[in-house]
Tab-separated table of C-alpha atoms in Angstrom:
chain	number	residue	atom	x	y	z
A	203	MET	CA	-6.586	-9.502	33.949
A	204	ALA	CA	-3.208	-9.185	32.056
A	205	GLY	CA	-1.793	-5.917	33.515
A	206	ILE	CA	0.613	-3.750	32.345
A	207	CYS	CA	3.731	-5.569	31.155
A	208	LEU	CA	5.294	-6.099	27.691
A	209	LEU	CA	5.254	-3.576	25.059
A	210	ASP	CA	8.988	-4.380	24.879
A	211	SER	CA	10.923	-5.456	21.932
A	212	LEU	CA	8.415	-5.672	19.138
A	213	GLU	CA	10.448	-2.590	17.500
A	214	GLU	CA	12.526	-5.188	15.990
A	215	ALA	CA	9.533	-7.410	14.715
A	216	MET	CA	8.622	-4.261	13.065
A	217	ALA	CA	11.592	-4.478	10.916
A	218	LEU	CA	8.375	-6.382	9.552
A	219	GLU	CA	8.952	-9.595	9.801
A	220	VAL	CA	5.590	-9.936	10.469
A	221	ARG	CA	4.121	-13.289	8.662
A	222	SER	CA	2.035	-11.480	6.152
A	223	ARG	CA	1.071	-7.769	4.925
A	224	ILE	CA	-2.269	-8.054	5.756
A	225	TYR	CA	-3.406	-5.870	8.598
A	226	TYR	CA	-6.760	-6.662	9.909
A	227	LEU	CA	-8.989	-4.099	11.350
A	228	THR	CA	-11.950	-5.460	13.738
A	229	PRO	CA	-15.274	-3.984	12.758
A	230	ALA	CA	-16.173	-0.813	15.312
A	231	GLU	CA	-19.068	-2.474	16.490
A	232	THR	CA	-19.529	-6.085	17.564
A	233	PRO	CA	-22.671	-7.103	19.292
A	234	ASP	CA	-20.471	-9.159	21.917
A	235	THR	CA	-16.713	-10.285	22.806
A	236	ARG	CA	-17.884	-13.723	21.663
A	237	THR	CA	-18.626	-12.694	18.184
A	238	LEU	CA	-15.446	-10.529	17.755
A	239	VAL	CA	-13.348	-13.088	19.074
A	240	ALA	CA	-14.935	-15.832	16.731
A	241	LEU	CA	-14.259	-13.395	13.830
A	242	VAL	CA	-10.994	-12.721	14.682
A	243	ARG	CA	-10.018	-16.416	14.981
A	244	ARG	CA	-11.032	-16.738	11.551
A	245	VAL	CA	-8.938	-14.257	10.272
A	246	LEU	CA	-5.720	-15.242	12.227
A	247	THR	CA	-6.403	-18.839	10.565
A	248	ALA	CA	-6.195	-17.026	7.588
A	249	GLY	CA	-3.035	-15.531	8.077
A	250	VAL	CA	-3.242	-11.945	8.726
A	251	GLY	CA	0.162	-10.476	10.014
A	252	MET	CA	-1.322	-8.081	12.408
A	253	VAL	CA	-4.474	-6.999	13.906
A	254	GLN	CA	-6.061	-3.750	15.190
A	255	TYR	CA	-8.419	-3.593	17.607
A	256	ARG	CA	-11.241	-0.699	17.078
A	257	ALA	CA	-14.284	-0.210	19.223
A	258	LYS	CA	-16.930	2.868	19.031
A	259	GLY	CA	-19.417	3.776	22.087
A	260	LEU	CA	-18.440	0.957	24.003
A	261	SER	CA	-17.360	1.005	27.844
A	262	THR	CA	-13.967	1.062	28.580
A	263	ARG	CA	-14.827	-1.913	30.840
A	264	ARG	CA	-15.924	-3.976	27.418
A	265	MET	CA	-12.877	-2.462	25.708
A	266	VAL	CA	-10.666	-4.696	28.202
A	267	GLN	CA	-12.563	-7.423	28.049
A	268	ASP	CA	-12.303	-7.555	24.064
A	269	ALA	CA	-8.840	-6.728	23.943
A	270	GLU	CA	-7.832	-9.186	26.614
A	271	ALA	CA	-9.802	-11.892	24.784
A	272	LEU	CA	-8.193	-10.678	21.409
A	273	LEU	CA	-4.751	-11.215	23.168
A	274	ALA	CA	-5.275	-14.512	23.984
A	275	LEU	CA	-5.704	-15.420	20.466
A	276	THR	CA	-2.618	-12.990	19.082
A	277	ARG	CA	-0.001	-13.874	21.618
A	278	PRO	CA	-0.095	-17.835	20.672
A	279	ALA	CA	-0.210	-16.992	16.889
A	280	ARG	CA	2.941	-14.319	17.364
A	281	VAL	CA	0.735	-11.736	15.732
A	282	PRO	CA	0.753	-8.159	17.171
A	283	LEU	CA	-2.266	-6.547	18.267
A	284	LEU	CA	-2.681	-2.800	18.309
A	285	ILE	CA	-5.466	-0.785	20.083
A	286	ASN	CA	-6.888	2.184	18.019
A	287	ASP	CA	-7.023	5.420	19.633
A	288	ARG	CA	-7.497	4.277	23.204
A	289	LEU	CA	-3.978	3.899	25.051
A	290	ASP	CA	-5.446	3.546	28.095
A	291	VAL	CA	-7.099	0.127	27.351
A	292	ALA	CA	-3.693	-0.714	25.559
A	293	LEU	CA	-1.686	0.008	28.692
A	294	ALA	CA	-4.272	-1.875	30.622
A	295	VAL	CA	-4.117	-5.006	29.043
A	296	GLY	CA	-0.402	-4.765	27.817
A	297	ALA	CA	-1.136	-4.577	24.132
A	298	ASP	CA	1.361	-4.848	21.337
A	299	GLY	CA	0.958	-0.897	20.754
A	300	ALA	CA	-1.842	1.287	19.634
A	301	HIS	CA	-2.728	3.681	16.449
A	302	VAL	CA	-3.549	7.008	16.609
A	303	GLY	CA	-5.259	9.450	14.128
A	304	ALA	CA	-5.428	13.144	13.749
A	305	GLU	CA	-8.570	13.039	16.592
A	306	ASP	CA	-6.652	11.022	18.836
A	307	LEU	CA	-3.706	11.465	21.134
A	308	PRO	CA	-0.762	13.597	19.385
A	309	VAL	CA	2.097	11.121	18.636
A	310	PRO	CA	4.550	12.269	20.865
A	311	LEU	CA	2.431	11.844	23.982
A	312	ALA	CA	1.385	8.592	22.655
A	313	ARG	CA	4.783	7.572	22.498
A	314	ARG	CA	5.804	9.007	26.099
A	315	LEU	CA	2.837	6.824	27.223
A	316	LEU	CA	3.385	3.687	25.277
A	317	GLY	CA	7.400	3.855	26.462
A	318	PRO	CA	10.095	3.523	23.787
A	319	TYR	CA	9.344	-0.030	22.399
A	320	ALA	CA	5.429	-0.423	21.719
A	321	LEU	CA	4.134	-0.230	18.264
A	322	LEU	CA	2.877	2.921	17.570
A	323	GLY	CA	1.316	3.497	14.075
A	324	ALA	CA	0.236	7.304	13.121
A	325	THR	CA	-2.178	8.314	10.375
A	326	VAL	CA	-0.686	10.640	7.883
A	327	LYS	CA	-1.892	12.100	4.485
A	328	THR	CA	1.094	14.521	3.193
A	329	PRO	CA	4.950	14.166	3.357
A	330	GLY	CA	5.207	17.073	5.845
A	331	GLU	CA	2.727	15.244	8.374
A	332	ALA	CA	4.958	11.973	7.743
A	333	ARG	CA	8.297	13.475	8.316
A	334	GLN	CA	6.633	14.919	11.744
A	335	ALA	CA	5.092	11.623	12.765
A	336	GLU	CA	8.493	9.987	11.950
A	337	ARG	CA	10.160	12.784	14.295
A	338	ASP	CA	7.739	12.201	16.883
A	339	GLY	CA	8.143	8.351	17.438
A	340	ALA	CA	5.498	6.780	15.192
A	341	SER	CA	6.566	2.931	14.239
A	342	TYR	CA	4.635	2.869	11.114
A	343	LEU	CA	2.620	5.575	9.134
A	344	GLY	CA	-1.157	4.629	7.804
A	345	CYS	CA	-1.792	6.575	4.676
A	346	GLY	CA	-4.992	6.848	3.252
A	347	PRO	CA	-7.592	6.411	2.138
A	348	LEU	CA	-5.947	5.161	-0.840
A	349	PHE	CA	-9.175	4.631	-2.590
A	350	PRO	CA	-12.557	5.709	-2.039
A	351	SER	CA	-13.719	3.603	1.541
A	352	PRO	CA	-16.941	2.510	1.957
A	353	THR	CA	-16.026	3.022	5.537
A	354	LYS	CA	-15.140	6.725	5.100
A	355	PRO	CA	-16.588	7.704	1.699
A	356	GLU	CA	-16.337	11.473	2.421
A	357	ALA	CA	-12.692	11.602	3.286
A	358	PRO	CA	-10.528	13.042	0.681
A	359	VAL	CA	-8.221	10.412	-1.142
A	360	VAL	CA	-4.579	10.093	-0.684
A	361	GLY	CA	-3.904	7.916	-3.495
A	362	PRO	CA	-1.281	5.970	-4.905
A	363	GLU	CA	0.798	9.159	-6.146
A	364	GLY	CA	0.213	10.378	-2.246
A	365	VAL	CA	1.742	7.366	-0.821
A	366	ALA	CA	4.552	7.135	-3.108
A	367	ALA	CA	5.337	10.705	-2.218
A	368	ILE	CA	5.232	9.810	1.511
A	369	GLN	CA	7.527	6.790	0.865
A	370	ARG	CA	10.416	9.012	-0.474
A	371	THR	CA	10.040	11.163	2.409
A	372	VAL	CA	10.335	8.910	5.350
A	373	SER	CA	12.080	5.490	6.108
A	374	LEU	CA	9.302	4.056	8.113
A	375	PRO	CA	7.064	1.280	7.289
A	376	ILE	CA	4.155	2.343	5.433
A	377	CYS	CA	0.666	0.942	5.756
A	378	VAL	CA	-1.785	1.551	3.295
A	379	ILE	CA	-5.471	1.899	3.811
A	380	GLY	CA	-8.959	2.872	2.713
A	381	GLY	CA	-10.879	0.947	-0.200
A	382	LEU	CA	-8.622	-1.882	-0.620
A	383	THR	CA	-9.754	-5.051	-2.080
A	384	ARG	CA	-8.271	-8.211	-3.458
A	385	GLU	CA	-9.322	-6.692	-7.111
A	386	ASN	CA	-7.542	-3.636	-6.705
A	387	LEU	CA	-4.464	-4.972	-4.796
A	388	PRO	CA	-2.419	-5.125	-8.125
A	389	GLU	CA	-2.516	-1.427	-8.431
A	390	LEU	CA	-0.122	-1.288	-5.567
A	391	ARG	CA	2.684	-3.566	-7.024
A	392	ASP	CA	5.068	-1.081	-7.491
A	393	LEU	CA	4.243	0.573	-3.786
A	394	ARG	CA	5.358	-2.417	-2.039
A	395	PRO	CA	3.759	-1.017	1.330
A	396	GLU	CA	4.819	-2.850	4.132
A	397	LEU	CA	1.250	-3.266	5.373
A	398	VAL	CA	-1.892	-3.374	3.687
A	399	ALA	CA	-4.657	-2.303	6.086
A	400	VAL	CA	-8.160	-4.215	5.427
A	401	VAL	CA	-11.488	-3.183	7.066
A	402	SER	CA	-14.816	-3.612	4.732
A	403	ALA	CA	-12.954	-6.070	2.287
A	404	VAL	CA	-12.976	-8.719	5.316
A	405	ASN	CA	-15.597	-7.460	7.795
A	406	ASP	CA	-18.414	-7.169	4.919
A	407	ALA	CA	-17.325	-10.337	3.018
A	408	PRO	CA	-19.994	-12.991	3.036
A	409	ASP	CA	-17.259	-15.135	4.589
A	410	PRO	CA	-14.393	-13.117	6.604
A	411	GLY	CA	-11.903	-15.925	6.932
A	412	ARG	CA	-12.269	-16.794	3.279
A	413	ALA	CA	-11.801	-13.129	2.163
A	414	ALA	CA	-8.665	-12.617	4.513
A	415	ALA	CA	-7.224	-15.614	3.379
A	416	GLU	CA	-7.444	-14.594	-0.323
A	417	LEU	CA	-5.976	-11.452	0.609
A	418	VAL	CA	-3.203	-13.014	2.271
A	419	ALA	CA	-2.269	-14.999	-0.752
A	420	ALA	CA	-2.814	-12.019	-3.089
A	421	ALA	CA	-0.270	-10.098	-1.213
A	422	ARG	CA	2.141	-12.971	-1.139
A	423	GLU	CA	1.734	-13.588	-4.948
A	424	LEU	CA	2.489	-9.688	-5.341
A	425	TRP	CA	5.353	-9.255	-3.143
A	426	GLY	CA	6.451	-12.536	-1.580
B	79	MET	CA	1.435	20.004	25.659
B	80	ALA	CA	1.986	19.361	29.610
B	81	GLY	CA	2.695	15.746	28.940
B	82	ILE	CA	3.024	12.968	31.675
B	83	CYS	CA	4.452	14.494	34.867
B	84	LEU	CA	3.124	14.718	38.390
B	85	LEU	CA	0.741	12.651	39.967
B	86	ASP	CA	3.210	12.978	42.605
B	87	SER	CA	2.443	13.400	46.060
B	88	LEU	CA	-1.312	14.565	46.204
B	89	GLU	CA	-1.984	11.373	48.399
B	90	GLU	CA	-1.399	13.453	51.210
B	91	ALA	CA	-3.520	16.509	50.065
B	92	MET	CA	-5.992	13.528	50.038
B	93	ALA	CA	-5.952	13.658	53.828
B	94	LEU	CA	-8.443	16.261	52.362
B	95	GLU	CA	-6.901	19.624	53.447
B	96	VAL	CA	-8.654	20.404	49.993
B	97	ARG	CA	-10.203	23.888	50.490
B	98	SER	CA	-13.805	22.717	50.495
B	99	ARG	CA	-15.927	19.474	50.110
B	100	ILE	CA	-17.681	20.566	47.379
B	101	TYR	CA	-16.423	18.433	44.076
B	102	TYR	CA	-17.781	19.698	41.202
B	103	LEU	CA	-18.173	17.525	38.042
B	104	THR	CA	-18.115	19.142	34.438
B	105	PRO	CA	-21.027	18.626	32.422
B	106	ALA	CA	-20.777	15.579	30.198
B	107	GLU	CA	-21.203	17.662	26.954
B	108	THR	CA	-19.983	21.523	26.237
B	109	PRO	CA	-19.849	22.906	22.979
B	110	ASP	CA	-16.543	23.728	23.074
B	111	THR	CA	-13.285	24.410	25.311
B	112	ARG	CA	-13.796	27.938	25.612
B	113	THR	CA	-17.382	27.531	27.163
B	114	LEU	CA	-16.275	24.739	29.631
B	115	VAL	CA	-13.081	26.955	30.797
B	116	ALA	CA	-15.321	29.880	31.153
B	117	LEU	CA	-17.934	27.775	33.486
B	118	VAL	CA	-15.048	25.981	35.667
B	119	ARG	CA	-13.452	29.330	36.084
B	120	ARG	CA	-16.483	30.470	38.046
B	121	VAL	CA	-16.665	27.482	40.059
B	122	LEU	CA	-13.326	27.512	41.061
B	123	THR	CA	-13.986	31.173	42.146
B	124	ALA	CA	-16.905	30.164	44.087
B	125	GLY	CA	-14.728	27.963	45.842
B	126	VAL	CA	-14.892	24.501	45.230
B	127	GLY	CA	-12.371	22.113	46.628
B	128	MET	CA	-11.757	19.379	43.519
B	129	VAL	CA	-12.782	19.356	39.685
B	130	GLN	CA	-13.566	16.128	37.636
B	131	TYR	CA	-13.599	16.414	34.026
B	132	ARG	CA	-16.069	14.316	32.252
B	133	ALA	CA	-16.778	14.099	28.349
B	134	LYS	CA	-19.256	11.765	26.522
B	135	GLY	CA	-18.715	11.251	22.714
B	136	LEU	CA	-15.641	13.880	22.319
B	137	SER	CA	-12.412	12.866	20.314
B	138	THR	CA	-9.358	12.049	22.559
B	139	ARG	CA	-7.665	14.780	20.864
B	140	ARG	CA	-10.516	17.353	22.136
B	141	MET	CA	-10.575	15.727	25.843
B	142	VAL	CA	-6.978	16.372	25.868
B	143	GLN	CA	-7.274	19.896	24.986
B	144	ASP	CA	-10.339	20.569	27.576
B	145	ALA	CA	-8.116	18.530	30.099
B	146	GLU	CA	-4.940	20.863	29.613
B	147	ALA	CA	-7.101	23.879	29.671
B	148	LEU	CA	-8.634	23.041	32.999
B	149	LEU	CA	-5.208	22.142	34.546
B	150	ALA	CA	-4.176	25.554	33.523
B	151	LEU	CA	-7.093	26.911	35.907
B	152	THR	CA	-6.892	24.341	38.373
B	153	ARG	CA	-3.242	24.275	39.272
B	154	PRO	CA	-2.730	27.900	40.371
B	155	ALA	CA	-5.905	27.399	42.359
B	156	ARG	CA	-4.001	24.458	44.143
B	157	VAL	CA	-7.400	22.473	43.419
B	158	PRO	CA	-7.010	18.775	42.351
B	159	LEU	CA	-8.465	18.022	38.773
B	160	LEU	CA	-9.353	14.525	38.093
B	161	ILE	CA	-10.471	12.819	34.907
B	162	ASN	CA	-13.397	10.494	34.739
B	163	ASP	CA	-12.821	7.423	32.894
B	164	ARG	CA	-10.418	8.148	30.640
B	165	LEU	CA	-7.061	7.322	32.245
B	166	ASP	CA	-5.294	7.732	28.951
B	167	VAL	CA	-6.353	11.318	28.833
B	168	ALA	CA	-5.255	11.788	32.871
B	169	LEU	CA	-1.899	10.435	31.912
B	170	ALA	CA	-1.223	12.767	28.701
B	171	VAL	CA	-2.237	15.822	30.463
B	172	GLY	CA	-0.648	15.025	33.741
B	173	ALA	CA	-3.745	15.369	35.815
B	174	ASP	CA	-3.886	14.782	39.605
B	175	GLY	CA	-6.030	11.709	39.241
B	176	ALA	CA	-8.930	9.584	37.972
B	177	HIS	CA	-11.977	8.408	38.900
B	178	VAL	CA	-13.588	4.988	37.741
B	179	GLY	CA	-17.126	3.584	37.871
B	180	ALA	CA	-18.337	-0.042	37.212
B	181	GLU	CA	-18.073	0.369	33.513
B	182	ASP	CA	-14.453	1.841	33.487
B	183	LEU	CA	-11.322	0.067	34.142
B	184	PRO	CA	-11.057	-1.902	37.171
B	185	VAL	CA	-9.495	-0.241	40.243
B	186	PRO	CA	-6.373	-2.216	40.451
B	187	LEU	CA	-5.506	-1.467	36.482
B	188	ALA	CA	-6.247	2.134	36.928
B	189	ARG	CA	-3.966	2.060	39.923
B	190	ARG	CA	-1.250	0.262	38.204
B	191	LEU	CA	-1.352	2.868	35.213
B	192	LEU	CA	-1.553	6.028	37.472
B	193	GLY	CA	1.215	5.032	39.620
B	194	PRO	CA	0.756	4.930	43.872
B	195	TYR	CA	0.299	8.519	44.236
B	196	ALA	CA	-2.243	9.965	42.068
B	197	LEU	CA	-5.968	10.458	43.395
B	198	LEU	CA	-8.045	7.654	42.434
B	199	GLY	CA	-11.507	7.551	42.927
B	200	ALA	CA	-13.908	4.404	42.511
B	201	THR	CA	-17.882	4.372	42.515
B	202	VAL	CA	-18.999	1.894	45.349
B	203	LYS	CA	-22.411	0.771	46.303
B	204	THR	CA	-22.076	-1.635	49.119
B	205	PRO	CA	-19.844	-2.108	51.810
B	206	GLY	CA	-18.361	-5.168	50.004
B	207	GLU	CA	-17.511	-3.114	47.233
B	208	ALA	CA	-15.842	-0.368	49.407
B	209	ARG	CA	-13.428	-3.023	51.241
B	210	GLN	CA	-12.412	-4.397	47.797
B	211	ALA	CA	-11.936	-0.693	46.214
B	212	GLU	CA	-9.968	0.030	49.389
B	213	ARG	CA	-7.661	-3.319	49.076
B	214	ASP	CA	-7.381	-2.432	45.308
B	215	GLY	CA	-5.825	1.132	46.077
B	216	ALA	CA	-8.579	3.296	45.897
B	217	SER	CA	-7.878	6.995	47.212
B	218	TYR	CA	-11.489	7.849	48.229
B	219	LEU	CA	-14.984	6.087	47.485
B	220	GLY	CA	-17.647	7.747	45.706
B	221	CYS	CA	-20.901	6.631	47.189
B	222	GLY	CA	-24.628	7.074	45.361
B	223	PRO	CA	-26.905	7.981	44.159
B	224	LEU	CA	-27.613	9.465	47.523
B	225	PHE	CA	-30.765	10.742	46.295
B	226	PRO	CA	-32.740	10.186	43.045
B	227	SER	CA	-30.531	12.123	40.675
B	228	PRO	CA	-32.048	13.886	37.378
B	229	THR	CA	-28.742	12.891	35.897
B	230	LYS	CA	-29.257	9.152	36.541
B	231	PRO	CA	-33.013	8.805	37.437
B	232	GLU	CA	-33.091	5.090	36.763
B	233	ALA	CA	-29.869	4.258	39.164
B	234	PRO	CA	-31.116	2.390	42.535
B	235	VAL	CA	-30.621	4.657	45.428
B	236	VAL	CA	-27.693	4.219	47.859
B	237	GLY	CA	-29.297	6.757	50.375
B	238	PRO	CA	-27.874	7.849	53.672
B	239	GLU	CA	-28.138	4.532	55.433
B	240	GLY	CA	-25.992	3.032	52.624
B	241	VAL	CA	-23.131	5.400	53.127
B	242	ALA	CA	-23.160	5.156	56.726
B	243	ALA	CA	-22.920	1.337	56.314
B	244	ILE	CA	-19.728	2.073	54.126
B	245	GLN	CA	-18.219	4.554	56.220
B	246	ARG	CA	-18.524	2.046	59.113
B	247	THR	CA	-16.508	-0.377	56.807
B	248	VAL	CA	-13.518	1.592	55.361
B	249	SER	CA	-11.233	4.223	56.646
B	250	LEU	CA	-10.878	5.986	53.316
B	251	PRO	CA	-12.814	9.328	52.433
B	252	ILE	CA	-16.314	9.125	51.200
B	253	CYS	CA	-18.002	11.087	48.280
B	254	VAL	CA	-21.509	11.323	48.270
B	255	ILE	CA	-23.274	11.855	44.995
B	256	GLY	CA	-26.576	12.080	43.435
B	257	GLY	CA	-29.361	14.401	43.758
B	258	LEU	CA	-27.528	16.607	45.983
B	259	THR	CA	-28.747	20.167	46.763
B	260	ARG	CA	-28.126	23.356	48.854
B	261	GLU	CA	-31.792	22.098	50.151
B	262	ASN	CA	-31.079	18.484	50.909
B	263	LEU	CA	-27.433	18.970	52.039
B	264	PRO	CA	-28.570	19.345	55.890
B	265	GLU	CA	-29.714	15.688	55.414
B	266	LEU	CA	-26.236	14.697	55.406
B	267	ARG	CA	-25.156	16.533	58.485
B	268	ASP	CA	-24.311	13.199	60.523
B	269	LEU	CA	-22.765	11.799	57.694
B	270	ARG	CA	-20.129	14.291	57.347
B	271	PRO	CA	-18.877	13.243	54.228
B	272	GLU	CA	-15.290	14.366	53.041
B	273	LEU	CA	-16.393	15.136	49.532
B	274	VAL	CA	-19.927	16.203	48.161
B	275	ALA	CA	-20.014	16.026	44.314
B	276	VAL	CA	-22.126	18.031	42.683
B	277	VAL	CA	-23.542	18.014	38.983
B	278	SER	CA	-27.015	19.099	38.266
B	279	ALA	CA	-27.236	21.594	41.145
B	280	VAL	CA	-24.590	23.455	39.591
B	281	ASN	CA	-24.664	22.845	35.884
B	282	ASP	CA	-28.432	23.112	35.692
B	283	ALA	CA	-28.819	26.467	37.607
B	284	PRO	CA	-29.238	29.745	35.943
B	285	ASP	CA	-26.100	30.996	37.381
B	286	PRO	CA	-23.625	27.866	38.046
B	287	GLY	CA	-21.167	30.344	39.804
B	288	ARG	CA	-23.800	31.356	42.279
B	289	ALA	CA	-24.908	27.987	42.866
B	290	ALA	CA	-21.523	26.659	43.575
B	291	ALA	CA	-20.595	29.497	46.104
B	292	GLU	CA	-24.028	28.751	47.856
B	293	LEU	CA	-23.163	24.773	48.096
B	294	VAL	CA	-19.503	25.849	49.364
B	295	ALA	CA	-21.156	27.934	52.059
B	296	ALA	CA	-23.700	25.439	52.958
B	297	ALA	CA	-21.101	22.683	53.517
B	298	ARG	CA	-18.857	25.099	55.723
B	299	GLU	CA	-21.604	25.686	57.785
B	300	LEU	CA	-22.570	22.306	58.255
B	301	TRP	CA	-19.168	20.898	58.779
B	302	GLY	CA	-16.942	23.640	59.517
């Protein structure tokens, strides 16, 4: 049981000296902690730069257990672990931060709960939302869906132009998300996003570790 | 947006000078905030002594909205509002406390997140669990189900003898829960529980306000 602790000086790390731009999001459902740990161990070995734990319909107790098990992997790898939505879980395990979307805690409240140094991602879709999230204390902005996404096919697409407009408005690091694959990654060359969130491209791949490694290599080739 | 604040000196209030022993738990599902507010307004008028907000399958944003709306009712009434399970919601709105069960945050973590003064309820089923929860920082102990409950028919019953055994073990206030109605309340006369949690007996009643008022009167008649 880790307890509240850290969330201290990662804001600096968020000048994005993370080891790669590939930001791995766990599946929303995994049968048990052991399966999740095996999966995340493989994508960490593949070189992803950041991990986000997501869970739908699990008990808080199970989420805490999952998040603690993931921290035991990400800490030695010096890879930040963020928790989606559930700041209680993030605080309970002492994660490196959290990500909030439109249906989660408002950004100012999330920042107050996490303290000044934790990583706090916020989902935005427009330059106006981006400016507001920056003022409200977000550490990075998740922009998407960039392309139609298998996990959220109904969501209106932001597109590369939408992301470019957000980039011109704010100075925060940008995380693109939604429908990203090794094949369409080159279309983002000029955007130079600080983070590229991947979900289906890794989790639905026959070999998630290999898929993650290929994405890490592709990002490195495009942006160094 | 209330923000983190209070959770300060309610521990004293938990010497249980709450205005009645009836502890009202909201339905796990309500169609919207407005419906929930109308319901809670009626049970507050009926004289309940404490309120717990529960929600299943709602977004965090909606839970925060619900909890803020309820606080706007409970604060003027000087009735403590606790949040079930979700400490992020409790902290975000500055509720008076939280209640955790076996599938929620462990009691020591919950206490650390809430700070020393918030009300923290913990569900226990045995004297051993009760002792542990007391050591871990619980403010009161939820014991049940006392009788077979319509909301949790499969749960093994603790029964009045089980509660009595817990009372002999710890000095914390005891909240009995599970299948309690105006009809079987007299069976608890000798237990003298500090709190009587009611769910179905109010929420499934044709007139929840009236059902709550009758329970408040019955508790007052039994225990003053």
